[in-house]
C-alpha positions as a Python dict, from the first residue, in 0.01 Angstrom:
ca = {
    (1, 'M'): (0, 0, 0),
    (2, 'T'): (286, 94, -195),
    (3, 'P'): (580, 211, 23),
    (4, 'L'): (621, 599, -11),
    (5, 'P'): (952, 634, -232),
    (6, 'E'): (1129, 832, 117),
    (7, 'T'): (1041, 509, 307),
    (8, 'T'): (1199, 238, 99),
    (9, 'V'): (1506, 73, 229),
    (10, 'P'): (1725, -197, 87),
    (11, 'E'): (1628, -436, 392),
    (12, 'T'): (1451, -454, 742),
    (13, 'R'): (1686, -644, 921),
    (14, 'L'): (1507, -885, 1209),
    (15, 'L'): (1842, -922, 1516),
    (16, 'P'): (1691, -1083, 1904),
    (17, 'A'): (1730, -831, 2166),
    (18, 'D'): (1999, -918, 2290),
    (19, 'P'): (2356, -726, 2379),
    (20, 'A'): (2441, -688, 2049),
    (21, 'G'): (2116, -642, 1860),
    (22, 'I'): (2045, -374, 2121),
    (23, 'D'): (2390, -209, 2021),
    (24, 'A'): (2316, -255, 1660),
    (25, 'A'): (1973, -106, 1698),
    (26, 'A'): (2135, 188, 1881),
    (27, 'A'): (2333, 247, 1621),
    (28, 'T'): (2090, 261, 1363),
    (29, 'L'): (1858, 543, 1548),
    (30, 'A'): (2194, 759, 1582),
    (31, 'R'): (2242, 680, 1214),
    (32, 'G'): (1869, 831, 1132),
    (33, 'G'): (1722, 495, 1079),
    (34, 'L'): (1416, 335, 1217),
    (35, 'V'): (1387, 104, 1499),
    (36, 'A'): (1137, -105, 1575),
    (37, 'F'): (1143, -250, 1963),
    (38, 'P'): (901, -355, 2261),
    (39, 'T'): (755, -188, 2498),
    (40, 'E'): (476, -246, 2782),
    (41, 'T'): (184, -267, 2539),
    (42, 'V'): (268, -304, 2186),
    (43, 'Y'): (601, -230, 1933),
    (44, 'G'): (684, 118, 1927),
    (45, 'L'): (825, 254, 1624),
    (46, 'G'): (1146, 445, 1748),
    (47, 'A'): (1337, 737, 1539),
    (48, 'D'): (1592, 974, 1727),
    (49, 'A'): (1355, 1224, 1858),
    (50, 'A'): (1635, 1493, 1786),
    (51, 'N'): (1686, 1392, 1401),
    (52, 'A'): (1369, 1616, 1254),
    (53, 'G'): (1480, 1401, 898),
    (54, 'A'): (1454, 1081, 1060),
    (55, 'I'): (1097, 1182, 1237),
    (56, 'A'): (994, 1258, 880),
    (57, 'R'): (1060, 901, 749),
    (58, 'L'): (861, 782, 1070),
    (59, 'Y'): (567, 957, 1008),
    (60, 'A'): (578, 870, 597),
    (61, 'A'): (661, 517, 693),
    (62, 'K'): (346, 481, 860),
    (63, 'G'): (165, 552, 590),
    (64, 'R'): (-136, 847, 545),
    (65, 'P'): (99, 1069, 823),
    (66, 'A'): (-41, 1347, 1042),
    (67, 'F'): (193, 1572, 1208),
    (68, 'N'): (77, 1511, 1559),
    (69, 'P'): (289, 1522, 1895),
    (70, 'L'): (460, 1248, 1957),
    (71, 'I'): (595, 1081, 2276),
    (72, 'A'): (963, 1151, 2380),
    (73, 'H'): (1082, 821, 2552),
    (74, 'V'): (1380, 837, 2787),
    (75, 'A'): (1610, 604, 2991),
    (76, 'D'): (1521, 790, 3335),
    (77, 'L'): (1431, 1092, 3528),
    (78, 'A'): (1777, 1289, 3530),
    (79, 'A'): (1732, 1234, 3122),
    (80, 'A'): (1351, 1398, 3124),
    (81, 'R'): (1481, 1686, 3311),
    (82, 'R'): (1677, 1745, 3048),
    (83, 'I'): (1404, 1810, 2765),
    (84, 'G'): (1148, 1896, 2958),
    (85, 'R'): (1096, 2158, 3302),
    (86, 'F'): (958, 1986, 3637),
    (87, 'D'): (718, 2145, 3844),
    (88, 'A'): (604, 2014, 4187),
    (89, 'T'): (358, 1808, 4011),
    (90, 'A'): (554, 1637, 3748),
    (91, 'E'): (800, 1585, 4002),
    (92, 'K'): (529, 1401, 4210),
    (93, 'L'): (434, 1184, 3936),
    (94, 'A'): (720, 1078, 3791),
    (95, 'A'): (827, 940, 4170),
    (96, 'A'): (503, 753, 4182),
    (97, 'F'): (486, 629, 3868),
    (98, 'W'): (802, 653, 3621),
    (99, 'P'): (913, 372, 3465),
    (100, 'G'): (577, 298, 3369),
    (101, 'P'): (264, 406, 3172),
    (102, 'L'): (232, 738, 3244),
    (103, 'T'): (295, 1063, 3001),
    (104, 'L'): (364, 1378, 3115),
    (105, 'V'): (334, 1694, 2875),
    (106, 'L'): (585, 1968, 3023),
    (107, 'P'): (718, 2321, 2933),
    (108, 'K'): (1044, 2236, 2690),
    (109, 'T'): (1369, 2327, 2844),
    (110, 'A'): (1560, 2621, 2722),
    (111, 'D'): (1763, 2378, 2519),
    (112, 'C'): (1523, 2103, 2469),
    (113, 'A'): (1682, 1805, 2201),
    (114, 'V'): (1357, 1728, 2069),
    (115, 'A'): (1291, 1817, 1771),
    (116, 'E'): (1006, 2046, 1626),
    (117, 'L'): (878, 1821, 1419),
    (118, 'A'): (801, 1545, 1684),
    (119, 'T'): (630, 1841, 1908),
    (120, 'A'): (394, 1932, 1627),
    (121, 'G'): (575, 2333, 1677),
    (122, 'L'): (439, 2334, 2077),
    (123, 'D'): (607, 2514, 2353),
    (124, 'T'): (548, 2165, 2545),
    (125, 'V'): (731, 1806, 2507),
    (126, 'A'): (504, 1480, 2631),
    (127, 'I'): (770, 1271, 2816),
    (128, 'R'): (737, 895, 2952),
    (129, 'V'): (1006, 672, 3085),
    (130, 'P'): (882, 350, 2963),
    (131, 'A'): (919, 10, 3213),
    (132, 'H'): (1015, -316, 2899),
    (133, 'P'): (1351, -350, 3021),
    (134, 'I'): (1407, -390, 2614),
    (135, 'A'): (1329, -75, 2527),
    (136, 'H'): (1512, 77, 2874),
    (137, 'A'): (1764, -120, 2776),
    (138, 'L'): (1808, 48, 2362),
    (139, 'L'): (1723, 420, 2567),
    (140, 'A'): (1993, 336, 2752),
    (141, 'A'): (2264, 234, 2466),
    (142, 'F'): (2141, 518, 2242),
    (143, 'G'): (2181, 787, 2506),
    (144, 'G'): (1894, 1038, 2412),
    (145, 'P'): (1543, 1082, 2356),
    (146, 'V'): (1342, 846, 2095),
    (147, 'V'): (1025, 917, 2008),
    (148, 'A'): (832, 576, 1919),
    (149, 'P'): (439, 577, 1822),
    (150, 'S'): (320, 222, 1731),
    (151, 'A'): (514, 11, 1512),
    (152, 'N'): (230, -61, 1220),
    (153, 'I'): (74, 102, 929),
    (154, 'S'): (-179, 385, 1039),
    (155, 'G'): (-542, 231, 1083),
    (156, 'H'): (-377, -112, 1100),
    (157, 'V'): (-380, -318, 1450),
    (158, 'S'): (-137, -255, 1701),
    (159, 'P'): (163, -481, 1666),
    (160, 'T'): (249, -718, 1981),
    (161, 'T'): (502, -943, 1804),
    (162, 'A'): (793, -903, 1594),
    (163, 'A'): (595, -1041, 1330),
    (164, 'H'): (358, -818, 1306),
    (165, 'V'): (580, -564, 1283),
    (166, 'Q'): (713, -732, 959),
    (167, 'A'): (386, -759, 788),
    (168, 'D'): (362, -400, 803),
    (169, 'L'): (670, -246, 776),
    (170, 'T'): (917, -451, 599),
    (171, 'G'): (1090, -223, 359),
    (172, 'R'): (1028, 88, 509),
    (173, 'I'): (1221, 103, 806),
    (174, 'D'): (1556, -21, 929),
    (175, 'L'): (1546, -259, 1191),
    (176, 'I'): (1349, -444, 1412),
    (177, 'L'): (1438, -521, 1765),
    (178, 'D'): (1267, -882, 1844),
    (179, 'G'): (1191, -920, 2189),
    (180, 'G'): (910, -1177, 2213),
    (181, 'P'): (527, -1145, 2242),
    (182, 'V'): (441, -811, 2442),
    (183, 'H'): (172, -763, 2703),
    (184, 'V'): (-107, -614, 2525),
    (185, 'G'): (-251, -341, 2772),
    (186, 'V'): (-375, 2, 2668),
    (187, 'E'): (-170, 308, 2558),
    (188, 'S'): (28, 538, 2784),
    (189, 'T'): (-201, 775, 3057),
    (190, 'I'): (-121, 1129, 2972),
    (191, 'V'): (-124, 1467, 3225),
    (192, 'G'): (-108, 1783, 3137),
    (193, 'C'): (113, 1955, 3384),
    (194, 'F'): (-29, 2282, 3363),
    (195, 'D'): (-174, 2544, 3579),
    (196, 'R'): (-392, 2268, 3721),
    (197, 'P'): (-284, 1929, 3656),
    (198, 'T'): (-539, 1812, 3340),
    (199, 'L'): (-583, 1461, 3244),
    (200, 'L'): (-524, 1437, 2823),
    (201, 'R'): (-587, 1062, 2762),
    (202, 'P'): (-681, 799, 3004),
    (203, 'G'): (-470, 491, 2970),
    (204, 'G'): (-211, 218, 3168),
    (205, 'V'): (-260, 433, 3501),
    (206, 'P'): (-593, 474, 3657),
    (207, 'S'): (-649, 817, 3709),
    (208, 'E'): (-785, 766, 4095),
    (209, 'A'): (-444, 657, 4171),
    (210, 'I'): (-327, 970, 4004),
    (211, 'E'): (-516, 1186, 4180),
    (212, 'A'): (-469, 982, 4520),
    (213, 'V'): (-98, 1087, 4470),
    (214, 'L'): (-179, 1448, 4413),
    (215, 'G'): (-415, 1507, 4691),
    (216, 'E'): (-684, 1667, 4387),
    (217, 'R'): (-913, 1620, 4123),
    (218, 'L'): (-704, 1629, 3734),
    (219, 'A'): (-894, 1871, 3518),
    (220, 'R'): (-1062, 1769, 3172),
    (221, 'P'): (-1025, 1958, 2855),
    (222, 'S'): (-1380, 2112, 2818),
    (223, 'A'): (-1541, 1988, 2550),
    (224, 'E'): (-1588, 2334, 2398),
    (225, 'A'): (-1242, 2456, 2387),
    (226, 'A'): (-981, 2334, 2152),
    (227, 'A'): (-800, 2022, 2355),
    (228, 'P'): (-512, 2044, 2495),
    (229, 'S'): (-234, 1904, 2264),
    (230, 'A'): (-92, 1545, 2328),
    (231, 'P'): (-63, 1237, 2172),
    (232, 'G'): (-357, 1055, 2034),
    (233, 'M'): (-582, 1324, 2071),
    (234, 'L'): (-751, 1622, 1839),
    (235, 'A'): (-410, 1853, 1871),
    (236, 'S'): (-463, 2236, 1912),
    (237, 'H'): (-171, 2282, 1676),
    (238, 'Y'): (80, 2599, 1706),
    (239, 'A'): (-70, 2879, 1480),
    (240, 'P'): (107, 3134, 1395),
    (241, 'R'): (-6, 3545, 1521),
    (242, 'A'): (13, 3628, 1084),
    (243, 'A'): (-311, 3550, 895),
    (244, 'V'): (-192, 3260, 701),
    (245, 'R'): (-270, 3238, 284),
    (246, 'L'): (-263, 2897, 106),
    (247, 'E'): (-240, 2832, -265),
    (248, 'A'): (-62, 3157, -319),
    (249, 'T'): (70, 3239, -660),
    (250, 'S'): (126, 3580, -624),
    (251, 'L'): (272, 3794, -312),
    (252, 'A'): (69, 4131, -175),
    (253, 'P'): (294, 4391, -64),
    (254, 'G'): (349, 4344, 331),
    (255, 'E'): (343, 3915, 324),
    (256, 'A'): (606, 3753, 385),
    (257, 'L'): (661, 3414, 163),
    (258, 'L'): (677, 3034, 242),
    (259, 'A'): (786, 2908, -52),
    (260, 'F'): (839, 2541, -201),
    (261, 'G'): (1017, 2427, -502),
    (262, 'S'): (1273, 2622, -781),
    (263, 'Q'): (977, 2845, -901),
    (264, 'T'): (950, 3225, -784),
    (265, 'L'): (619, 3455, -782),
    (266, 'H'): (547, 3733, -841),
    (267, 'G'): (617, 4027, -607),
    (268, 'A'): (831, 3794, -409),
    (269, 'D'): (1149, 4063, -435),
    (270, 'R'): (925, 4291, -211),
    (271, 'A'): (858, 4019, 64),
    (272, 'A'): (881, 4092, 409),
    (273, 'A'): (1059, 3761, 476),
    (274, 'V'): (1131, 3468, 236),
    (275, 'L'): (1228, 3088, 329),
    (276, 'N'): (1214, 2803, 130),
    (277, 'L'): (1063, 2455, 279),
    (278, 'S'): (1266, 2289, 3),
    (279, 'P'): (1422, 2468, -305),
    (280, 'T'): (1441, 2111, -480),
    (281, 'G'): (1092, 2023, -370),
    (282, 'D'): (1177, 1731, -162),
    (283, 'L'): (869, 1689, 58),
    (284, 'A'): (1054, 1526, 342),
    (285, 'E'): (1293, 1849, 356),
    (286, 'A'): (968, 2042, 364),
    (287, 'A'): (841, 1834, 622),
    (288, 'T'): (1176, 1894, 835),
    (289, 'H'): (1171, 2293, 810),
    (290, 'L'): (757, 2333, 843),
    (291, 'F'): (732, 2425, 1214),
    (292, 'G'): (1068, 2618, 1224),
    (293, 'Y'): (1007, 2814, 941),
    (294, 'L'): (636, 2922, 1032),
    (295, 'R'): (790, 3034, 1374),
    (296, 'A'): (1070, 3214, 1204),
    (297, 'L'): (816, 3393, 954),
    (298, 'D'): (587, 3518, 1243),
    (299, 'A'): (889, 3661, 1364),
    (300, 'K'): (926, 3919, 1106),
    (301, 'D'): (569, 4085, 1197),
    (302, 'A'): (460, 4045, 870),
    (303, 'R'): (85, 4139, 748),
    (304, 'A'): (26, 3787, 628),
    (305, 'I'): (227, 3433, 561),
    (306, 'A'): (205, 3341, 183),
    (307, 'V'): (200, 2962, 127),
    (308, 'M'): (275, 2829, -234),
    (309, 'A'): (80, 2528, -356),
    (310, 'I'): (294, 2224, -203),
    (311, 'P'): (211, 1830, -388),
    (312, 'H'): (-52, 1660, -147),
    (313, 'E'): (104, 1313, -200),
    (314, 'G'): (330, 1159, 60),
    (315, 'L'): (445, 1363, 366),
    (316, 'G'): (253, 1633, 163),
    (317, 'E'): (-67, 1519, 294),
    (318, 'A'): (40, 1561, 630),
    (319, 'I'): (195, 1925, 541),
    (320, 'N'): (-84, 2046, 401),
    (321, 'D'): (-327, 1914, 687),
    (322, 'R'): (-97, 2142, 924),
    (323, 'L'): (-82, 2449, 704),
    (324, 'R'): (-488, 2401, 693),
    (325, 'R'): (-470, 2409, 1052),
    (326, 'A'): (-255, 2726, 1052),
    (327, 'A'): (-493, 2915, 827),
    (328, 'A'): (-788, 2825, 1010),
    (329, 'P'): (-1029, 3167, 1121),
    (330, 'R'): (-937, 3211, 1484),
}
């Protein structure tokens, strides 16, 4: 697969996971770079969870990107509390299973640092404290949340060595932290801490162990209902209250406009509001603005949000997928 233009880097460095390598990886994350590193199960592809531009690059680097929510990895419970609101259920589960392969989906804190692109525009955030010593050292050195899906091209076998990451992502990411082979296991279990704790994805922590700690059965998402949004699931994405109209070539009275590029639409001067995802037509910039701009236009109480045409290549594929979901009948 030919690398997308926005993912190309001059050189993908391979460094040992010693103190100097970990410091270099943390510095790379801090300046918006992409770093592959070992976790308990597979190598993850990390980006600064607060940097929407870095997250857009991450989606593109994996190929055929889709804006599903990503797990924010943090060094400890104190860091987790800065981005997610813990109730009694979450506190029990964190005490029992962190660090380890359990992800909790929690309401965001008021000052949650995780970018909306990483949470797919939702009001919740998925959080995990990994147990792998190298992952933990990197997170401590970086000092903030790091999103990290598997470090491979989408659809390829998950990587368990640094060589696997090199084969897929050389030229697409900045740095690979070589911690040797990792133990291959299942992905993290995901539990939504909603009105009733809900098993969103089975994984490395058995549901029976979780139920024993909670003293109650976990709920399961209804097969008929839209599943609660979580990494690794068919997501029920944030949708504006206003109707969304795609491929707009003109604007009707009372509509807000989500623009793209330098072209202007007939009637735009009478729009309820106008926001441009990228005046220069940059798809990576558009991706960073997508969810925030939809929310901002929705707050204007427009009768509808008209969206200009956006190219389908590269990150445009994921942007258009998200917009189709927002425009679906409901």
